[in-house]
PDB file of C-alpha atoms in Angstrom:
ATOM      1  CA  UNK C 413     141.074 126.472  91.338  1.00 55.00           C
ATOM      2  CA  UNK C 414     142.645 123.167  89.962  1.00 53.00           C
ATOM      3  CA  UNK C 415     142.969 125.283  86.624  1.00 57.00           C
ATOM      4  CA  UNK C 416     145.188 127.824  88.875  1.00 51.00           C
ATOM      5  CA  UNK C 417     146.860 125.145  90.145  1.00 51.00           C
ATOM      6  CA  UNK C 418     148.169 123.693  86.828  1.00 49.00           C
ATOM      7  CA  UNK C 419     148.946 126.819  85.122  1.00 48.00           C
ATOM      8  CA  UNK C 420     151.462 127.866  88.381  1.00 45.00           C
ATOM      9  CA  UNK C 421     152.541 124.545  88.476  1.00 50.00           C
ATOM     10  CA  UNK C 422     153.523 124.664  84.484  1.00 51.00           C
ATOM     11  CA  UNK C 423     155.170 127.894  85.227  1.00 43.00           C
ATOM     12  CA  UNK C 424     157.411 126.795  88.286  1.00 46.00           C
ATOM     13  CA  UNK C 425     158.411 123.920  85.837  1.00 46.00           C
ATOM     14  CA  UNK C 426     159.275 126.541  82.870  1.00 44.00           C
ATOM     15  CA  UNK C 427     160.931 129.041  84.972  1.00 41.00           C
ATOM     16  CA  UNK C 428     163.004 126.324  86.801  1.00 43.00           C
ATOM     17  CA  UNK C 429     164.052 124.579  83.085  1.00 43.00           C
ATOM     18  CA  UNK C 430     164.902 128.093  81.808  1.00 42.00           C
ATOM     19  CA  UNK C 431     167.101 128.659  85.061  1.00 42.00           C
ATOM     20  CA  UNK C 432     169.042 125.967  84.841  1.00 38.00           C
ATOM     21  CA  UNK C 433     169.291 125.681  81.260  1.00 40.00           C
ATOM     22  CA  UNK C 434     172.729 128.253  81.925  1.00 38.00           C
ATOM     23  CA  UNK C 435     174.167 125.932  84.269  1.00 38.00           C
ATOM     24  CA  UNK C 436     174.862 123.100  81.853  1.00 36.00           C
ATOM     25  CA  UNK C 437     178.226 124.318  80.537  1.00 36.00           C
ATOM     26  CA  UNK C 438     180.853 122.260  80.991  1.00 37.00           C
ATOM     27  CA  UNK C 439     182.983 121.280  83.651  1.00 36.00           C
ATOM     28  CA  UNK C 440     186.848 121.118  83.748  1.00 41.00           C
ATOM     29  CA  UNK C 441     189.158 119.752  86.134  1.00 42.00           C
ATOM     30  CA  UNK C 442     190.985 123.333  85.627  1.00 42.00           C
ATOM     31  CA  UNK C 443     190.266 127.078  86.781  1.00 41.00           C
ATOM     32  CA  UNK C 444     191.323 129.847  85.306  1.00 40.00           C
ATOM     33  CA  UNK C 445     191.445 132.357  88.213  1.00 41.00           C
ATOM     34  CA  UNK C 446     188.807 134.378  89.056  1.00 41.00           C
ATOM     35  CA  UNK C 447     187.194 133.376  85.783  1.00 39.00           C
ATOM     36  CA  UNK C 448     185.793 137.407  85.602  1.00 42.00           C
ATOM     37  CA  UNK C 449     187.568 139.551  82.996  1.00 37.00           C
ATOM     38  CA  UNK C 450     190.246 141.813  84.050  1.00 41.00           C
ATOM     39  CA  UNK C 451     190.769 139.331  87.501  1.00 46.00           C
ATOM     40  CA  UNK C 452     189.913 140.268  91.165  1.00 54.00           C
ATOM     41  CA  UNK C 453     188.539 143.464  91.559  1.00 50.00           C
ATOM     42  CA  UNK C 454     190.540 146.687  92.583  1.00 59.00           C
ATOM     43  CA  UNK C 455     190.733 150.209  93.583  1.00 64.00           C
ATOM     44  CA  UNK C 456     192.873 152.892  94.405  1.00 64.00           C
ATOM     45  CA  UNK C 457     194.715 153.186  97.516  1.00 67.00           C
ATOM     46  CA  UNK C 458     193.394 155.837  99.803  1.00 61.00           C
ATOM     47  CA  UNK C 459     195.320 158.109 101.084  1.00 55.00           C
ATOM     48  CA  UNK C 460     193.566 157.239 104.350  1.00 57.00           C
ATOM     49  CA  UNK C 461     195.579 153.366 103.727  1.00 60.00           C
ATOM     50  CA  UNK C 462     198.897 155.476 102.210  1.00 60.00           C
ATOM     51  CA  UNK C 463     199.592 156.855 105.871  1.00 61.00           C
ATOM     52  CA  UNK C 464     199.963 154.913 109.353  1.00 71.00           C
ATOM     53  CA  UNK C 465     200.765 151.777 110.218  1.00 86.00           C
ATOM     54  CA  UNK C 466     204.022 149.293 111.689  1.00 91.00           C
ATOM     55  CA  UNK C 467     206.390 148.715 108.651  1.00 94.00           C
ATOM     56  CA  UNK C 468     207.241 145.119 109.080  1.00 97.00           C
ATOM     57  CA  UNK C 469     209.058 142.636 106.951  1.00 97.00           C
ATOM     58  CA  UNK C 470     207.696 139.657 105.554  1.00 98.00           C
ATOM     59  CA  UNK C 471     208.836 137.142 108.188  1.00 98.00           C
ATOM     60  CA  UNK C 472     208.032 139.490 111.363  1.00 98.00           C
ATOM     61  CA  UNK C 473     205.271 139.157 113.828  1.00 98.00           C
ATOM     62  CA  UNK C 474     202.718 142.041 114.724  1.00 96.00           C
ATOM     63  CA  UNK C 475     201.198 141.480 117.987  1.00 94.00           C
ATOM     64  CA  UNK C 476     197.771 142.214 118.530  1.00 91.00           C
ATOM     65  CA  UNK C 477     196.329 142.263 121.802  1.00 88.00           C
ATOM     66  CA  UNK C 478     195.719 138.589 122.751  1.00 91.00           C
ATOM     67  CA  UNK C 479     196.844 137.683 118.913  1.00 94.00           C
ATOM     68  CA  UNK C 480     200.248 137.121 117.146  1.00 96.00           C
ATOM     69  CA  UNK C 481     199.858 137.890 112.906  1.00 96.00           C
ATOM     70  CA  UNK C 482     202.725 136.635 111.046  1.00 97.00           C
ATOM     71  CA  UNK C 483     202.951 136.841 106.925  1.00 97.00           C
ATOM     72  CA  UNK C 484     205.841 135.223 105.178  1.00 97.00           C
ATOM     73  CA  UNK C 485     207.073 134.088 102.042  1.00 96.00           C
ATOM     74  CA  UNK C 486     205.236 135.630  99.019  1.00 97.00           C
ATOM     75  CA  UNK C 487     206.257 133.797  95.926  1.00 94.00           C
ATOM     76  CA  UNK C 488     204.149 133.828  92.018  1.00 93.00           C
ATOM     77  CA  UNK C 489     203.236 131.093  90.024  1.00 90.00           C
ATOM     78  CA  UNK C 490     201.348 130.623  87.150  1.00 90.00           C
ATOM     79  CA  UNK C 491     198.941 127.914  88.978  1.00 83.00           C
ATOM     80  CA  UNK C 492     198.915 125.719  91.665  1.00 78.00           C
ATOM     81  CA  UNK C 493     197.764 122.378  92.311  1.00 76.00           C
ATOM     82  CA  UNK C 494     194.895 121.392  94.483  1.00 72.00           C
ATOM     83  CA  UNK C 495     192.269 118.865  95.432  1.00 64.00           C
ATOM     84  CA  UNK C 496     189.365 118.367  97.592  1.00 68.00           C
ATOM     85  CA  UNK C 497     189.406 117.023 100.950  1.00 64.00           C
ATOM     86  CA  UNK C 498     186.801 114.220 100.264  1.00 71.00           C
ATOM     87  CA  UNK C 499     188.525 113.276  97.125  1.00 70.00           C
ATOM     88  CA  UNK C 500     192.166 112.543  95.747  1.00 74.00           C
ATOM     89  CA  UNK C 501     192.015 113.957  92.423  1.00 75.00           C
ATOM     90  CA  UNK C 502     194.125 116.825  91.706  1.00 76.00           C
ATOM     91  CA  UNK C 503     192.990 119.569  89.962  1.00 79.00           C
ATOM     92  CA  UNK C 504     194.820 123.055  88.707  1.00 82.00           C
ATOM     93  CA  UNK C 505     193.713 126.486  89.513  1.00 79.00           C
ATOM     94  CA  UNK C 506     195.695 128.350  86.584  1.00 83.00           C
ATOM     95  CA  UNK C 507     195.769 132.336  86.619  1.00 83.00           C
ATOM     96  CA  UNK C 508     194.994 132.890  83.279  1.00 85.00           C
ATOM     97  CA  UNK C 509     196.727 134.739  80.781  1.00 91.00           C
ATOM     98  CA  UNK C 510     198.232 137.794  81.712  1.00 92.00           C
ATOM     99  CA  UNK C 511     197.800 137.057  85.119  1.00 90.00           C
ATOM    100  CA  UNK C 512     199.850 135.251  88.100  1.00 92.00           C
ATOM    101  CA  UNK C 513     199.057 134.324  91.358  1.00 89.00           C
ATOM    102  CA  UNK C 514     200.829 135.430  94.473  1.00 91.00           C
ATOM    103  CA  UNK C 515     200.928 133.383  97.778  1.00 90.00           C
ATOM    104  CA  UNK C 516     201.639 134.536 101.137  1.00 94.00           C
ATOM    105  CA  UNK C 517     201.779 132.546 103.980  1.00 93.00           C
ATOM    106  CA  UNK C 518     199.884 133.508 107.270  1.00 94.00           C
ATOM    107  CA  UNK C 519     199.888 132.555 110.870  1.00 96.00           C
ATOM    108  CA  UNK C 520     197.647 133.875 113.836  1.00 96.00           C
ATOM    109  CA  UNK C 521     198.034 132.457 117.208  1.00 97.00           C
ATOM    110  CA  UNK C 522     195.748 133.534 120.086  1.00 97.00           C
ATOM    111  CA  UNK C 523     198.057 134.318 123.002  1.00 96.00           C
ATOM    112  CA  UNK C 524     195.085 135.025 125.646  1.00 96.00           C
ATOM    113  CA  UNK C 525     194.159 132.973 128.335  1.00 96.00           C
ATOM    114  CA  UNK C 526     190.681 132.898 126.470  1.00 96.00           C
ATOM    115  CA  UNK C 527     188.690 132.412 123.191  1.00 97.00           C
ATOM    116  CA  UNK C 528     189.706 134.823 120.727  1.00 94.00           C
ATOM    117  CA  UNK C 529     188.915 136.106 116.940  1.00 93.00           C
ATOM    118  CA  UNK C 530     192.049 135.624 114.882  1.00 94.00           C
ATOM    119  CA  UNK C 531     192.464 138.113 111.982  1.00 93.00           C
ATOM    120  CA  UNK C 532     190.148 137.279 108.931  1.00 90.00           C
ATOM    121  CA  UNK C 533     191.303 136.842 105.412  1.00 86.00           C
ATOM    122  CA  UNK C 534     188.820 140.183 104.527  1.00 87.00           C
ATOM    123  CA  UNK C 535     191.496 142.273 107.188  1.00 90.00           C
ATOM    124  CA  UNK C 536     194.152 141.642 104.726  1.00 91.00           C
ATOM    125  CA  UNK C 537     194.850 143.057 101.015  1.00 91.00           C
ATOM    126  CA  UNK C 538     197.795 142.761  98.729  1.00 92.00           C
ATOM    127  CA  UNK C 539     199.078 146.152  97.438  1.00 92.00           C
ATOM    128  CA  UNK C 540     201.020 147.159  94.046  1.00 92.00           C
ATOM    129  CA  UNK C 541     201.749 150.495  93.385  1.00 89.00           C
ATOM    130  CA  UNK C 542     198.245 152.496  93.916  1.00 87.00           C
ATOM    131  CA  UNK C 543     196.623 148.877  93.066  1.00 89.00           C
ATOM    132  CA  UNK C 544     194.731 147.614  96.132  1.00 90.00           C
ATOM    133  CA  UNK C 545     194.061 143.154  95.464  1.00 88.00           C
ATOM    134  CA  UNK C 546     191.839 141.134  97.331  1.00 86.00           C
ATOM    135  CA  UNK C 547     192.811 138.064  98.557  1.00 83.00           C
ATOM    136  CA  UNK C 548     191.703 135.681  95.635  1.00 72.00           C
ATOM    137  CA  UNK C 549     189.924 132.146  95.959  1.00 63.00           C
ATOM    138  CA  UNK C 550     193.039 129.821  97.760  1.00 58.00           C
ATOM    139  CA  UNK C 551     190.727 126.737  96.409  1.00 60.00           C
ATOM    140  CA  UNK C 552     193.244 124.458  98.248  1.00 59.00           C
ATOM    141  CA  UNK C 553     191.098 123.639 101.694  1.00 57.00           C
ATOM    142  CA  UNK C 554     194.285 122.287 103.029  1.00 59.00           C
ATOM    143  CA  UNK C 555     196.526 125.329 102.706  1.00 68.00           C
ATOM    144  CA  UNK C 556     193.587 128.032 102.860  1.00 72.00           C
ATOM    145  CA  UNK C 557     194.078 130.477 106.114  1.00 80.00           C
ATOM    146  CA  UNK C 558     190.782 130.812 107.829  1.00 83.00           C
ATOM    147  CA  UNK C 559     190.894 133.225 111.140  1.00 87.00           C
ATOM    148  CA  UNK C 560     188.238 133.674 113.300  1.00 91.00           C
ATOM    149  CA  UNK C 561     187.551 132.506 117.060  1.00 94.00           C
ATOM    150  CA  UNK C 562     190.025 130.050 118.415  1.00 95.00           C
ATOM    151  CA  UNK C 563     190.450 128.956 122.059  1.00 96.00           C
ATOM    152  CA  UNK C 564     193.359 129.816 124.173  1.00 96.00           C
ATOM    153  CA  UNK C 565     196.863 128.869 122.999  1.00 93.00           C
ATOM    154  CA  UNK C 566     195.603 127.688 119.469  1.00 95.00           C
ATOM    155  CA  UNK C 567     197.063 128.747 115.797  1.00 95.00           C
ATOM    156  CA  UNK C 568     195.531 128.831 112.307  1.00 93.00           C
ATOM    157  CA  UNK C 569     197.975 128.798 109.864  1.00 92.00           C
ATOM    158  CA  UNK C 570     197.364 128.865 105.566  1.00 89.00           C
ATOM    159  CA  UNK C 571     198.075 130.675 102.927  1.00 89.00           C
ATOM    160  CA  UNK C 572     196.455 133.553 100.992  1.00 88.00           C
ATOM    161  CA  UNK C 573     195.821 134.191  97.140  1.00 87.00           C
ATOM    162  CA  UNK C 574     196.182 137.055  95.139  1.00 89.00           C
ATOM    163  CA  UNK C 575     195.458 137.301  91.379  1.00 88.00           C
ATOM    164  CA  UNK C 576     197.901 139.778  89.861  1.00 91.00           C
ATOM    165  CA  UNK C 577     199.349 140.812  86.378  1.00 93.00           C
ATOM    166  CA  UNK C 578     201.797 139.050  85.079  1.00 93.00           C
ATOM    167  CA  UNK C 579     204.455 141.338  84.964  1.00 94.00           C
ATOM    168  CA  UNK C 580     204.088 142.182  88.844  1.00 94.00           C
ATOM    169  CA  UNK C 581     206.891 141.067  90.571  1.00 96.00           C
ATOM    170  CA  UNK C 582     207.188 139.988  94.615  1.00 96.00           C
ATOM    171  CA  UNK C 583     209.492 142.843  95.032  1.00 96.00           C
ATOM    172  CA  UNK C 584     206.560 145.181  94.412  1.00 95.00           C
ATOM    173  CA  UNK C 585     204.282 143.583  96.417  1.00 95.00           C
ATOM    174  CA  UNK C 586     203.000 144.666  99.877  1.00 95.00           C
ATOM    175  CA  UNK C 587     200.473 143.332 102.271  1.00 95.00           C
ATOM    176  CA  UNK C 588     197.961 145.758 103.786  1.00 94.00           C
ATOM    177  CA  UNK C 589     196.219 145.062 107.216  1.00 93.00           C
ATOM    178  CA  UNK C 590     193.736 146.962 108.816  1.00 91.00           C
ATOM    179  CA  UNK C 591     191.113 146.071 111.412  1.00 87.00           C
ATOM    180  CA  UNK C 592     189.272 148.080 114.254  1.00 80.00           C
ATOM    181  CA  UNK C 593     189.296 146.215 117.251  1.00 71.00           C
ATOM    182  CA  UNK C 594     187.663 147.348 120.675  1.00 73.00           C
ATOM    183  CA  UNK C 595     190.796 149.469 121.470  1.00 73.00           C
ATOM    184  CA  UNK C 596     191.355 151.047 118.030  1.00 80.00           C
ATOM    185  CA  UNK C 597     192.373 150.689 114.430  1.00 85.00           C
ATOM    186  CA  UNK C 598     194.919 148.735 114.068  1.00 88.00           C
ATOM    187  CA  UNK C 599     197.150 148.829 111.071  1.00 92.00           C
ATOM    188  CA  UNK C 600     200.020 147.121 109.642  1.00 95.00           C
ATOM    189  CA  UNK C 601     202.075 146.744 106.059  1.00 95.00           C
ATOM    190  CA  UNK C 602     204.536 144.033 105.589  1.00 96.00           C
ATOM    191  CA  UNK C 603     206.842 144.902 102.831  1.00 94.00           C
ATOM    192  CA  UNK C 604     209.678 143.049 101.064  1.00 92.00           C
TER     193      UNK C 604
END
């Protein structure tokens, strides 16, 4: 038994060394997006998404029931700065080449009497041409949007991400939201 003991024991260690041995590359203060090749991933727009849905402005409000969703002011840039919030450092989240990033601002207030689940960043997708983008890593914790339940009266406000060709400009770019809520899809484009 001690002879069964040793031999797992020796291979815990091994498979643990090997394991890590591809985690000791090193470490910058800067990102390069998404760090995957070819950026966030994508798809085609359905013609399900193509159809439907308020045509708002960036700027304008869609009320939900018992929730307000504003988007606003989508600009590019080639990176941004950032920093944890335990630390003061600042770091740079670059897009990489080829690529830009694409910001849009984003408020949700609950306007219940009641807690409520704000619109979630996974609701919400950028849009060029047939192109369907993900909202990217914001790595800035204090400009990141994060929905979800809220009590009565409260906000969230923040910013989303999205990691997009270079050549893309904001006057292409559309926001895409979509949810099903207990009375119905909802759906919702904000345009330029």
């Amino acid at each position: 038994m001690t002879r069964r003991r040793t031999f797992l024991s020796g291979v815990a260690a091994a498979i643990s060394a090997a394991g890590l041995a591809g985690c000791q590359g090193q470490s910058t203060d800067e990102d390069t997006g998404d760090n995957k090749a070819g950026g966030q991933p994508t798809k085609t727009v359905s013609s399900d998404m193509q159809s439907g849905g308020r045509q708002l402005a960036f700027g304008e409000t869609l009320s939900l029931p018992r929730a307000d969703l504003t988007l606003s002011n989508p600009r590019t840039m080639d990176s941004y700065d950032w920093h944890k919030l335990s630390e003061d450092e600042r770091r740079v989240a670059r897009a990489g080449e080829g690529k830009q990033w694409l910001k849009v601002d984003i408020v949700s207030a609950n306007t219940a009497d009641r807690v409520v689940r704000l619109p979630l960043t996974m609701d919400l997708k950028g849009v060029v041409g047939q192109t369907v983008y993900h909202p990217g890593r914001n790595k800035s914790p204090q400009e990141k949007y994060i929905g979800g339940k809220v009590p009565a009266g409260e906000s969230r406000e923040g910013s989303m991400a999205f990691l997009l060709p270079a050549d893309v400009s904001v006057g292409e770019f559309r926001a895409h939201y979509t949810e099903h809520r207990s009375n119905g899809k909802t759906e919702a484009w904000w345009v330029p």
